[in-house]
XYZ file of C-alpha atoms in Angstrom:
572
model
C -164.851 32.096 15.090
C -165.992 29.357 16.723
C -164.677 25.783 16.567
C -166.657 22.465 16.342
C -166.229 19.433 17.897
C -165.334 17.259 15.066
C -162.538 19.732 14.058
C -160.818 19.838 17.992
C -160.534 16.484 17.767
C -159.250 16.555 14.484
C -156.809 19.054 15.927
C -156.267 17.516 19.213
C -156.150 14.029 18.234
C -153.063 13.997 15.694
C -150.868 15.908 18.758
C -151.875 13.265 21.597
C -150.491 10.946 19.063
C -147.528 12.464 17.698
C -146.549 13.516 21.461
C -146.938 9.846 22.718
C -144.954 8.498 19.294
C -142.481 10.846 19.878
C -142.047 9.962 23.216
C -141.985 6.200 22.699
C -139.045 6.853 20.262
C -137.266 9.011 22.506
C -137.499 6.139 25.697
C -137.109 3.428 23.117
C -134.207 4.363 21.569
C -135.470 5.902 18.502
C -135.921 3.833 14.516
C -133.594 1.208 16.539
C -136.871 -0.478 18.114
C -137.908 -2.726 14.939
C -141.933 -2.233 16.329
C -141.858 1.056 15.020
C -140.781 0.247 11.799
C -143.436 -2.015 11.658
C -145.930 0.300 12.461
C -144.490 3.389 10.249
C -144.625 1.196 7.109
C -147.885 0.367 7.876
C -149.123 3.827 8.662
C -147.775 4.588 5.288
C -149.350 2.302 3.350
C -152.584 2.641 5.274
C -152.384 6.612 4.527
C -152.260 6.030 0.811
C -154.929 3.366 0.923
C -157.066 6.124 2.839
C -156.471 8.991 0.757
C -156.933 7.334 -2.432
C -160.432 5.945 -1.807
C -161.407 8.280 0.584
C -164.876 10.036 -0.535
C -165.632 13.953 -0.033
C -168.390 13.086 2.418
C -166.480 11.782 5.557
C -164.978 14.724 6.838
C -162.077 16.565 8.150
C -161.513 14.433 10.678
C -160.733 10.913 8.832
C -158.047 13.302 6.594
C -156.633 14.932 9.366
C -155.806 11.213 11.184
C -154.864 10.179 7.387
C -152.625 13.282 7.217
C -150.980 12.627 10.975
C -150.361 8.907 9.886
C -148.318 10.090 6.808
C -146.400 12.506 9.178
C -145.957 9.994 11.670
C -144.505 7.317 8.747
C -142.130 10.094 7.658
C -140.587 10.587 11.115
C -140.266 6.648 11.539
C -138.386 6.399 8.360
C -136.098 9.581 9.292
C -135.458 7.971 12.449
C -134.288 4.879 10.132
C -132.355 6.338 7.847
C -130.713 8.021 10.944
C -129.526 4.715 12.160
C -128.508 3.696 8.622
C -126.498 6.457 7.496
C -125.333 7.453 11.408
C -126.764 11.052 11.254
C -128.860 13.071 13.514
C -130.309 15.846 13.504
C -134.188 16.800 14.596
C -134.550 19.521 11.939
C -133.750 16.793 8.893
C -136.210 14.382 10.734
C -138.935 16.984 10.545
C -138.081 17.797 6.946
C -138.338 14.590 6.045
C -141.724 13.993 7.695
C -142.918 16.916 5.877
C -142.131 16.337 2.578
C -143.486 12.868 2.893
C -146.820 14.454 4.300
C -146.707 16.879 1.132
C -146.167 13.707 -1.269
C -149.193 12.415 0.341
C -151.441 15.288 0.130
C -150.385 15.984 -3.550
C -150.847 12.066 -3.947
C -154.117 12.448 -2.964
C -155.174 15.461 -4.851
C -154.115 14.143 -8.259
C -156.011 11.219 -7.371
C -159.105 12.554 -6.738
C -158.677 15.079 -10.017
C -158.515 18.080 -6.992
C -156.920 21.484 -8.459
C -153.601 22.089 -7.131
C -152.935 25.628 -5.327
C -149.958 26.752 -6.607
C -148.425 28.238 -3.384
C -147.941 24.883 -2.364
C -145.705 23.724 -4.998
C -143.745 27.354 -4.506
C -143.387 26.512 -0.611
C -141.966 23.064 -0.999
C -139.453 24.439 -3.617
C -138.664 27.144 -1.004
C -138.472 24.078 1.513
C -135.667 21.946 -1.126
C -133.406 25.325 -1.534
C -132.874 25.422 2.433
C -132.770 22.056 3.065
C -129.750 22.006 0.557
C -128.333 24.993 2.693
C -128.543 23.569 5.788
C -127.212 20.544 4.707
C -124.026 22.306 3.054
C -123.928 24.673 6.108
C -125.202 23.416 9.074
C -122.920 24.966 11.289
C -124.688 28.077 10.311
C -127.562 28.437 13.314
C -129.367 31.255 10.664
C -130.316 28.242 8.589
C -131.471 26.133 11.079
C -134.226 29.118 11.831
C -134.961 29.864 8.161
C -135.676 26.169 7.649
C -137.543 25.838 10.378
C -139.922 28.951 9.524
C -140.956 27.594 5.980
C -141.568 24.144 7.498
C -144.215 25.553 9.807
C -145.359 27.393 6.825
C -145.743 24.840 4.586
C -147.012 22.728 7.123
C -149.646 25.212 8.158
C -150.654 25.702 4.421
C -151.078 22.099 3.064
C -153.624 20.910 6.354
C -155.660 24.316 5.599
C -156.116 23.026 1.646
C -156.480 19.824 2.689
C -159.460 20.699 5.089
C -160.982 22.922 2.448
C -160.595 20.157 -0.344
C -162.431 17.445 1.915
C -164.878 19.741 3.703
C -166.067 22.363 1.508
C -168.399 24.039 4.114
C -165.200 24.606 5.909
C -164.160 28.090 6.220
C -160.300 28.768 5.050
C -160.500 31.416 8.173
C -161.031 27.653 10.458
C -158.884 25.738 8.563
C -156.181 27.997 9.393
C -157.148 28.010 12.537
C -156.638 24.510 13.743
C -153.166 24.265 11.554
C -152.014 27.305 13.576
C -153.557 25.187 16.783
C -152.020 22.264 15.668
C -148.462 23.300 14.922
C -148.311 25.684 18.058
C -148.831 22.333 20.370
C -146.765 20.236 18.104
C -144.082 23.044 18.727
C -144.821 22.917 22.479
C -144.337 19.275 22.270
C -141.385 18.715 20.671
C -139.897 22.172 23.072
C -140.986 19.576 25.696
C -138.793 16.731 24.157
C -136.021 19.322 23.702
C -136.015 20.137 27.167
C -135.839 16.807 28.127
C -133.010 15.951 25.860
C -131.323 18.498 27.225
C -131.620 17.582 30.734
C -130.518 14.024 29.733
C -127.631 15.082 27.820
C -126.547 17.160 30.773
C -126.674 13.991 33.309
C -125.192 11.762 30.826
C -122.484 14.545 30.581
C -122.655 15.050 34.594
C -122.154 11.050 35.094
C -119.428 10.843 32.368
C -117.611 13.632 34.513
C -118.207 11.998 37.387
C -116.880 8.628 36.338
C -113.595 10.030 34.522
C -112.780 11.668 37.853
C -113.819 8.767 39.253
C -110.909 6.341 37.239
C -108.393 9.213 37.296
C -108.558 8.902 41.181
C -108.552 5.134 41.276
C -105.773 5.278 38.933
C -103.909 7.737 40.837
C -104.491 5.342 43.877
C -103.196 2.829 42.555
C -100.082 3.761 41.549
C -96.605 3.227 44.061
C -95.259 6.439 43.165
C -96.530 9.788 45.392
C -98.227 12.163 43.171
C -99.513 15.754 44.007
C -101.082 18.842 42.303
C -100.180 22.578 43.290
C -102.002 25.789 41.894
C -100.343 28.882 41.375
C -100.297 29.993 44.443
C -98.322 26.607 45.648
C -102.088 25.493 47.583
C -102.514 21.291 47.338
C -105.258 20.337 44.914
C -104.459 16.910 44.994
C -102.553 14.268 46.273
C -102.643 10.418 45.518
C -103.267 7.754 48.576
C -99.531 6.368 48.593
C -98.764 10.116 49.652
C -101.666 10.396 52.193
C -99.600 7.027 53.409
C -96.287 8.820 53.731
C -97.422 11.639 55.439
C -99.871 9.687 57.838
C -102.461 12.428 56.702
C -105.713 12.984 54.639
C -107.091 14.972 52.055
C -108.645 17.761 54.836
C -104.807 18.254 56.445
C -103.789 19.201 53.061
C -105.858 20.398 50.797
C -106.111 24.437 49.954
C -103.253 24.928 52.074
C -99.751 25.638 51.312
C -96.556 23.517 52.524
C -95.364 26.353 54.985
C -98.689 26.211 56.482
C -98.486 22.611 56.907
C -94.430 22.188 57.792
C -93.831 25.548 58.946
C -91.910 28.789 56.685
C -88.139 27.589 57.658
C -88.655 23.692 56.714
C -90.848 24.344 53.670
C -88.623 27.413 52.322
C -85.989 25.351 50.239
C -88.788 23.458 48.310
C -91.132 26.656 47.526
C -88.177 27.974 46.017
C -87.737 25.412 44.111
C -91.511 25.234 43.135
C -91.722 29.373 42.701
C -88.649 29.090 40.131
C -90.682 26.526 38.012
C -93.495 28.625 37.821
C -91.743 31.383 36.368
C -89.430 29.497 34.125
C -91.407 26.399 33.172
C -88.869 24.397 32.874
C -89.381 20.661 34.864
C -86.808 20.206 37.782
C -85.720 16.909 39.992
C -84.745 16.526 43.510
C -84.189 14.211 46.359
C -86.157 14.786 49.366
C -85.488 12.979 53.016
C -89.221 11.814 54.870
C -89.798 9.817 57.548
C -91.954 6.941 57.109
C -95.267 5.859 58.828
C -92.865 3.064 60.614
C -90.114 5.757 61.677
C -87.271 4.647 59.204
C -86.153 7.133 57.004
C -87.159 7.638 53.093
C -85.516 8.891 50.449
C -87.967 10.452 47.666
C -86.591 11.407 43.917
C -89.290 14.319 43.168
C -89.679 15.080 39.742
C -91.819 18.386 39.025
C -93.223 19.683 35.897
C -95.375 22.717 34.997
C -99.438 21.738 34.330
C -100.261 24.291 31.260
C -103.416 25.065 30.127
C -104.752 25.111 26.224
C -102.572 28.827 25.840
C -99.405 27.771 27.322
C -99.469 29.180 30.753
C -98.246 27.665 33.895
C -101.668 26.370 35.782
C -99.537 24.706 38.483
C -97.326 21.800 39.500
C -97.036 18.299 39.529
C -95.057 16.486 41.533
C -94.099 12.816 41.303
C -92.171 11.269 44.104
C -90.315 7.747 44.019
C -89.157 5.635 47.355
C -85.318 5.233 46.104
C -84.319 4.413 49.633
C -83.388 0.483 48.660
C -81.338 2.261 45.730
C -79.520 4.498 48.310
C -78.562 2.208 50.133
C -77.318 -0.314 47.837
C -75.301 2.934 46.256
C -73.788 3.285 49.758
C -72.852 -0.441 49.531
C -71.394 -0.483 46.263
C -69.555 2.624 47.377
C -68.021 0.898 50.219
C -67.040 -2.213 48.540
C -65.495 0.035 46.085
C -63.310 1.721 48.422
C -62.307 -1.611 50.191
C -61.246 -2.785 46.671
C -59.782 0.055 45.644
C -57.722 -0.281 49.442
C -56.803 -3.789 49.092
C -55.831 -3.211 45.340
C -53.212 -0.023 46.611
C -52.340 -2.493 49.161
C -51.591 -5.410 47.207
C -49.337 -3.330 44.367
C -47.688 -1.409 47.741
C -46.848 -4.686 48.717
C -45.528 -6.662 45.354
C -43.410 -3.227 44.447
C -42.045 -3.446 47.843
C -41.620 -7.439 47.740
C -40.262 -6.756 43.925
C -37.485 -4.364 45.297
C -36.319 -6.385 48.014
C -36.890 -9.760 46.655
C -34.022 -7.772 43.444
C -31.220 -7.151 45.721
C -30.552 -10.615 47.092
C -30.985 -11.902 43.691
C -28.417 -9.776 42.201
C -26.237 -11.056 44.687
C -26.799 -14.909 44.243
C -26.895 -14.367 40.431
C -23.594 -12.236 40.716
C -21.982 -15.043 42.783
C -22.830 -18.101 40.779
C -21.247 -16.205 37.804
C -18.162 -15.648 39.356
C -18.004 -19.043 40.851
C -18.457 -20.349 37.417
C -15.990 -17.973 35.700
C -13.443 -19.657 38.363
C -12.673 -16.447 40.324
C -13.031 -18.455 43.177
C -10.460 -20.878 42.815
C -10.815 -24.107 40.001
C -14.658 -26.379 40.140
C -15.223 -29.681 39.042
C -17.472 -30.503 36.386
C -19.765 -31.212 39.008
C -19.492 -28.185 40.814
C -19.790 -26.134 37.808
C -23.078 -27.491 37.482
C -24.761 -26.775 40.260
C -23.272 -23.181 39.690
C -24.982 -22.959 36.526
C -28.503 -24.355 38.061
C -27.908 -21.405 40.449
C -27.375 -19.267 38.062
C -30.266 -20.321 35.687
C -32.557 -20.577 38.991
C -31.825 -17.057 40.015
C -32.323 -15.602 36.168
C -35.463 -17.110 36.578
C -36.591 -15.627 39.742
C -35.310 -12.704 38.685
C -37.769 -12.604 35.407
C -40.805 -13.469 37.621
C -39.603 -10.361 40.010
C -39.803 -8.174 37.103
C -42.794 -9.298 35.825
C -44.640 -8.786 38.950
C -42.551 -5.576 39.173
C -44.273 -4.537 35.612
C -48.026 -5.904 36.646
C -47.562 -3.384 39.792
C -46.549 -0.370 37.838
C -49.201 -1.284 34.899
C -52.458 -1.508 37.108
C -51.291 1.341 39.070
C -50.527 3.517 36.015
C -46.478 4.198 37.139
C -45.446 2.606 33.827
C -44.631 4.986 31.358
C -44.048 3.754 27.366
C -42.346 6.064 24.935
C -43.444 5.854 21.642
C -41.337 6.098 18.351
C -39.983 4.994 15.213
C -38.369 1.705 15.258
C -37.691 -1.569 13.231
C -39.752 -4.470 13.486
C -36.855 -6.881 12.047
C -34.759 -5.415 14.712
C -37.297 -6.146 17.743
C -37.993 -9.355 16.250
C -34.355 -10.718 15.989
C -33.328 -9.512 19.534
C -36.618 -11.420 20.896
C -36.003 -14.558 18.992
C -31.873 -14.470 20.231
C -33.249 -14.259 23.178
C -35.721 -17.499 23.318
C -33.894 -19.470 21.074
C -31.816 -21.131 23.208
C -35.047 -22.498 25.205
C -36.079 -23.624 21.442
C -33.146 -25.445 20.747
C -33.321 -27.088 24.060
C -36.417 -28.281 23.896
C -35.786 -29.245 19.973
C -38.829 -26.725 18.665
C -38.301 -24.868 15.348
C -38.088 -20.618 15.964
C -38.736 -19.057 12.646
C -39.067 -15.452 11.868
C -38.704 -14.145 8.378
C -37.926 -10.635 7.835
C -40.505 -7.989 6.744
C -39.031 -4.260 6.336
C -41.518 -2.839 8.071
C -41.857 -0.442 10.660
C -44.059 1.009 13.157
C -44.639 3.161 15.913
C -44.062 1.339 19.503
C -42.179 1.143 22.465
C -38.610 -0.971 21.550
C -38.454 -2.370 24.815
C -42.113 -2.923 25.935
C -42.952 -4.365 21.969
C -39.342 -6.513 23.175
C -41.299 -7.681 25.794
C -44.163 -8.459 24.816
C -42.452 -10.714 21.952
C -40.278 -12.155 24.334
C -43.518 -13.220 25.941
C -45.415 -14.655 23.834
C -42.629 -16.737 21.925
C -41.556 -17.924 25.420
C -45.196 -19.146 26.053
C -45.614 -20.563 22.195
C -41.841 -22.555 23.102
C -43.211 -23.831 26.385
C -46.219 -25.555 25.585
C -45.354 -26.583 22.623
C -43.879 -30.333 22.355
C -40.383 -31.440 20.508
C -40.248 -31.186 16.613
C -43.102 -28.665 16.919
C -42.708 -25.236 15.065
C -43.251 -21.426 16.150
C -43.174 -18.709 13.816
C -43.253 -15.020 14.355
C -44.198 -12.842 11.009
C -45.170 -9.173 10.707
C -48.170 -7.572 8.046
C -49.453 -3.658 7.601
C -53.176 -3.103 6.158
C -54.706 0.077 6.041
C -52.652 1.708 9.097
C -52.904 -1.386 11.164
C -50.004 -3.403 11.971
C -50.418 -6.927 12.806
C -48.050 -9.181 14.271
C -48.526 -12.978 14.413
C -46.986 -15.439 16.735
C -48.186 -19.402 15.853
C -47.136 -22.572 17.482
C -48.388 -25.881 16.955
C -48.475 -27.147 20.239
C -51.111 -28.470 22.289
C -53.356 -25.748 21.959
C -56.017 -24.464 24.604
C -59.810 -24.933 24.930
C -62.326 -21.352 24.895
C -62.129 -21.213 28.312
C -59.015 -21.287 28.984
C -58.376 -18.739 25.812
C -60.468 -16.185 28.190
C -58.501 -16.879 31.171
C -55.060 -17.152 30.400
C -54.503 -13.106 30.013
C -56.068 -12.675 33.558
C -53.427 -12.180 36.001
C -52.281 -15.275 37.978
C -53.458 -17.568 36.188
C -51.637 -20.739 35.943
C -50.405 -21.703 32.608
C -51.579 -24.791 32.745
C -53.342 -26.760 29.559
C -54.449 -30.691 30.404
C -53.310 -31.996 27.534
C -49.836 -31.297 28.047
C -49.469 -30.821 31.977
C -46.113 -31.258 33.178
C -44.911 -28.650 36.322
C -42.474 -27.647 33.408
C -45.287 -26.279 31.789
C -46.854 -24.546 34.459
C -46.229 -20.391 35.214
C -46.820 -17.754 37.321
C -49.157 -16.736 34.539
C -48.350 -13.011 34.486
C -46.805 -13.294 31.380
C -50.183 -12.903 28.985
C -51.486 -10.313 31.206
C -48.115 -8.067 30.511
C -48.491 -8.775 26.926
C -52.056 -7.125 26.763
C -51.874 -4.628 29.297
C -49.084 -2.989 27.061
C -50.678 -3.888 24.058
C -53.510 -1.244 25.138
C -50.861 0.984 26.252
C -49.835 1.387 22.512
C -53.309 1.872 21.543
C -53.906 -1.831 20.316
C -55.965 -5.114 20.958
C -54.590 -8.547 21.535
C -56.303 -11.568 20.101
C -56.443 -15.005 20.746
C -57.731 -18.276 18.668
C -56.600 -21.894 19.879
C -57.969 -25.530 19.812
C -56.849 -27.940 21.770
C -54.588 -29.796 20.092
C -54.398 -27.805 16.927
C -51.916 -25.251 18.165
C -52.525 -21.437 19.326
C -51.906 -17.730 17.261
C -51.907 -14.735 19.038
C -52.486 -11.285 16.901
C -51.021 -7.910 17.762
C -52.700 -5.542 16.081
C -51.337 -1.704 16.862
C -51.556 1.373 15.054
C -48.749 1.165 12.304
């Protein structure tokens, strides 16, 4: 069997096209490059043109470029629907192309009144079946074969009756011939644009590698903490440059070798312990670590480790990320220091007032002891005038006294010697004794002292809650100005007992709400500052401090001018 000219070229002449098409898509980005759109609609619609007017006379060759233009035009508008719809796949492209080349050859025949082989029809329902199969299953590979098979088939088929339709002298034994020629370099072909899809998918994947290693190093380089990677047999993988910095080394001093190798077995044995014991457990571990630094001065590294896994769970290695906390140390070993100087000066300063408290008590006994007796006339008859100064003695030394054992208290309470015992007692009892006890500075400086009885009772200390009433009336009385009123009054809610002591005096501004129960602080409000008015300013200080001995809160609301109420709330 011997082939003429006119059909090589019929047979050559549609591959050197479909290769270069093919190519130009591939280079060009594929149905994206609106020139082949162009051209594929035009193909088509110059393939229909041909075929329908085409006489019997011209030969196999015009219908074999009629029947690659049709192909052609059916890959161009796979290629577009590929961009439309965002799928790809070769195998739909070329069964697309071929069932548009089939509609064109069956287009043709039923225009020129041609008889229609009926394997044809058969093959391209064969070709429909599969297509719907590999479709519904393309993960399947045995369908991507199968599909593949028929479409060479059918292929092969429809140029050998369309040869013999146009060319009658044409033997079927030829026509088959150049199909089979045909398809087998169309197969090389598109094996050839395979190939080198394949090699450009691997250097796309190659470069993508390379650039994600690339920004995982960068962004390891970048970052202030040390990082390091250790397999399983505790050899350095990887280490970041702010390591490499620390260790005034590179990549070559480290890397594949172990850290006994590097700091010897008795320096490195504490921390492959450490890293051995992860990789059996797991489990993520911390440590500090002492380096010296590229200047000399010492560094102090918090090392956190975990485990690297890989997809089944198992320990790959270890990763080890190490942060300069040697600012942080030292500050600690500041704090620590001022701590212990305050906590000196504070044992120092209640050594002291207990001491001062003790010895300042025994000559005021005695002065308070004498003034009484000088007043009760034991030594001998006074004048009026004498018996005055006696009494400012007296009052002088009771007063002194008070401050004593209020400093006296304010030792034992921030030094935690002061012991309360709590139990059962009467609030109307504790009230009345405090009130005796400030009403004569009431009376004296003409200020109402109220307290109305409540039958309640509550859990406390007697003579701490004493105290602490005594307190606050005593402040209420002394800034408070004549024909003023304080009032002490008692409620229970819901466990909670709440005591109440109210003045209308001259009130105090926020600030000085939030300083007056510091200790020290002088009692002092502007609107009503007289060195009568003025205190030690322990006396608030007491008051809360055993306030949170019982368990409770003290609260205060004032406005200058308005008057002040202190709460007491304790556990009834």
């Amino acid at each position: 069997m011997i082939l003429s000219t006119i059909q090589l070229s019929a047979a050559l002449a549609p591959l050197l096209v479909a290769l270069a098409c093919l190519m130009a898509w591939r280079y060009l980005d594929g149905g994206r490059h609106l020139l082949f759109w162009a051209l594929g609609h035009t193909l088509l619609a110059l393939t229909f043109l041909l075929l329908a007017v085409t006489p019997l006379g011209l030969g196999a060759g015009l219908t074999m470029v009629a029947t690659l233009c049709t192909v052609t035009s059916g890959i161009v508008l796979a290629s577009g629907i590929r961009v439309l719809v965002g799928y790809d796949d070769r195998l739909i492209y070329a069964l697309l192309a071929g069932l548009a080349a089939t509609a064109a050859v069956m287009l043709a025949q039923r225009l020129g009144h041609y008889a229609i082989y009926t394997s044809s029809p058969f093959v391209n329902l064969l070709c429909f079946i599969y297509a719907g199969l590999l479709l519904l299953f393309r993960q399947r590979s045995i369908f991507y074969t199968l599909t593949g098979i028929i479409l060479l088939a059918r292929g092969g088929l429809s140029l050998a009756y369309t040869m013999r339709l146009v060319d009658r002298s044409t033997s079927m034994d030829s026509a088959l011939a150049m199909s089979i020629l045909l398809i087998m370099f169309t197969g090389l072909g598109l094996m050839m644009i395979e190939f080198d899809n394949a090699r450009r998918s691997e250097r796309r994947a190659r470069d993508a590698e390379h650039e994600t290693a690339q920004f995982l190093e960068a962004l390891l380089n970048a970052m202030p903490a040390t990082m390091s990677y250790k397999d399983r047999d505790l050899r350095y993988r990887m280490m970041n440059r702010r390591m490499r910095e620390l260790r005034q080394a590179n990549n070559v001093d480290y890397m594949g070798r172990t850290w006994s190798e590097i700091v010897g077995p008795s320096a490195a044995a504490v921390i492959e312990d450490i890293d051995r014991r992860l990789l059996e457990t797991g489990e993520p571990t911390h440590m500090e670590q002492a380096w010296t630094g590229p200047d000399g001065r010492p560094i102090v590294l918090f090392a956190l480790k975990v485990p690297l896994r890989d997809s089944d769970g198992r320990v790959m290695g270890i990763i080890t990320c190490g942060i300069d906390i040697s600012r942080l140390k030292e500050t600690e070993a500041q704090l620590i220091e001022q701590r212990e100087a305050a906590e000196g000066a504070s044992r120092a300063k209640s050594a002291f007032l207990s001491n001062m408290s003790h010895e300042l008590r025994t000559p005021l006994n005695a002065i308070i002891g004498f003034a009484q007796m000088l007043s009760g006339g034991y030594a001998g008859p006074l004048s009026e005038r004498q018996l005055g100064y006696a009494a400012n003695v007296q009052e002088s030394g009771e007063h002194l006294l008070r401050l004593v054992n209020d400093i006296l208290d304010l030792s034992r309470l921030e030094s935690g010697r002061l012991d309360i015992r709590i139990e059962t007692c009467s609030f109307d009892q504790i009230a009345q004794s405090a009130v005796a006890m400030v009403q004569p500075q009431a009376r004296q400086a003409e200020i109402a002292l109220s307290c109305a009885p409540t039958g309640l009772s509550l859990h406390a200390d007697p003579r701490a809650l004493t105290q602490i009433l005594v307190n606050l009336l005593g402040n209420a009385v002394k800034f408070s100005k004549p024909q003023d009123s304080v009032s002490l009054e008692a409620s229970q809610d819901n466990g909670v007992m709440r005591i109440r002591v109210r003045d209308t005096g001259v009130g105090m501004s926020e600030a000085e709400s939030r300083a007056v129960s510091q200790p020290l602080h002088l009692h002092r409000i502007d609107v009503y500052r007289t060195r009568a008015n003025s205190g030690a300013g322990l006396g608030l200080s007491i008051c809360r401090s055993l306030v949170e001995l019982h368990g409770g809160r003290l609260e205060i609301v004032s406005k200058p001018g308005a008057g002040t109420t202190v709460d007491i709330l304790l556990p009834a």
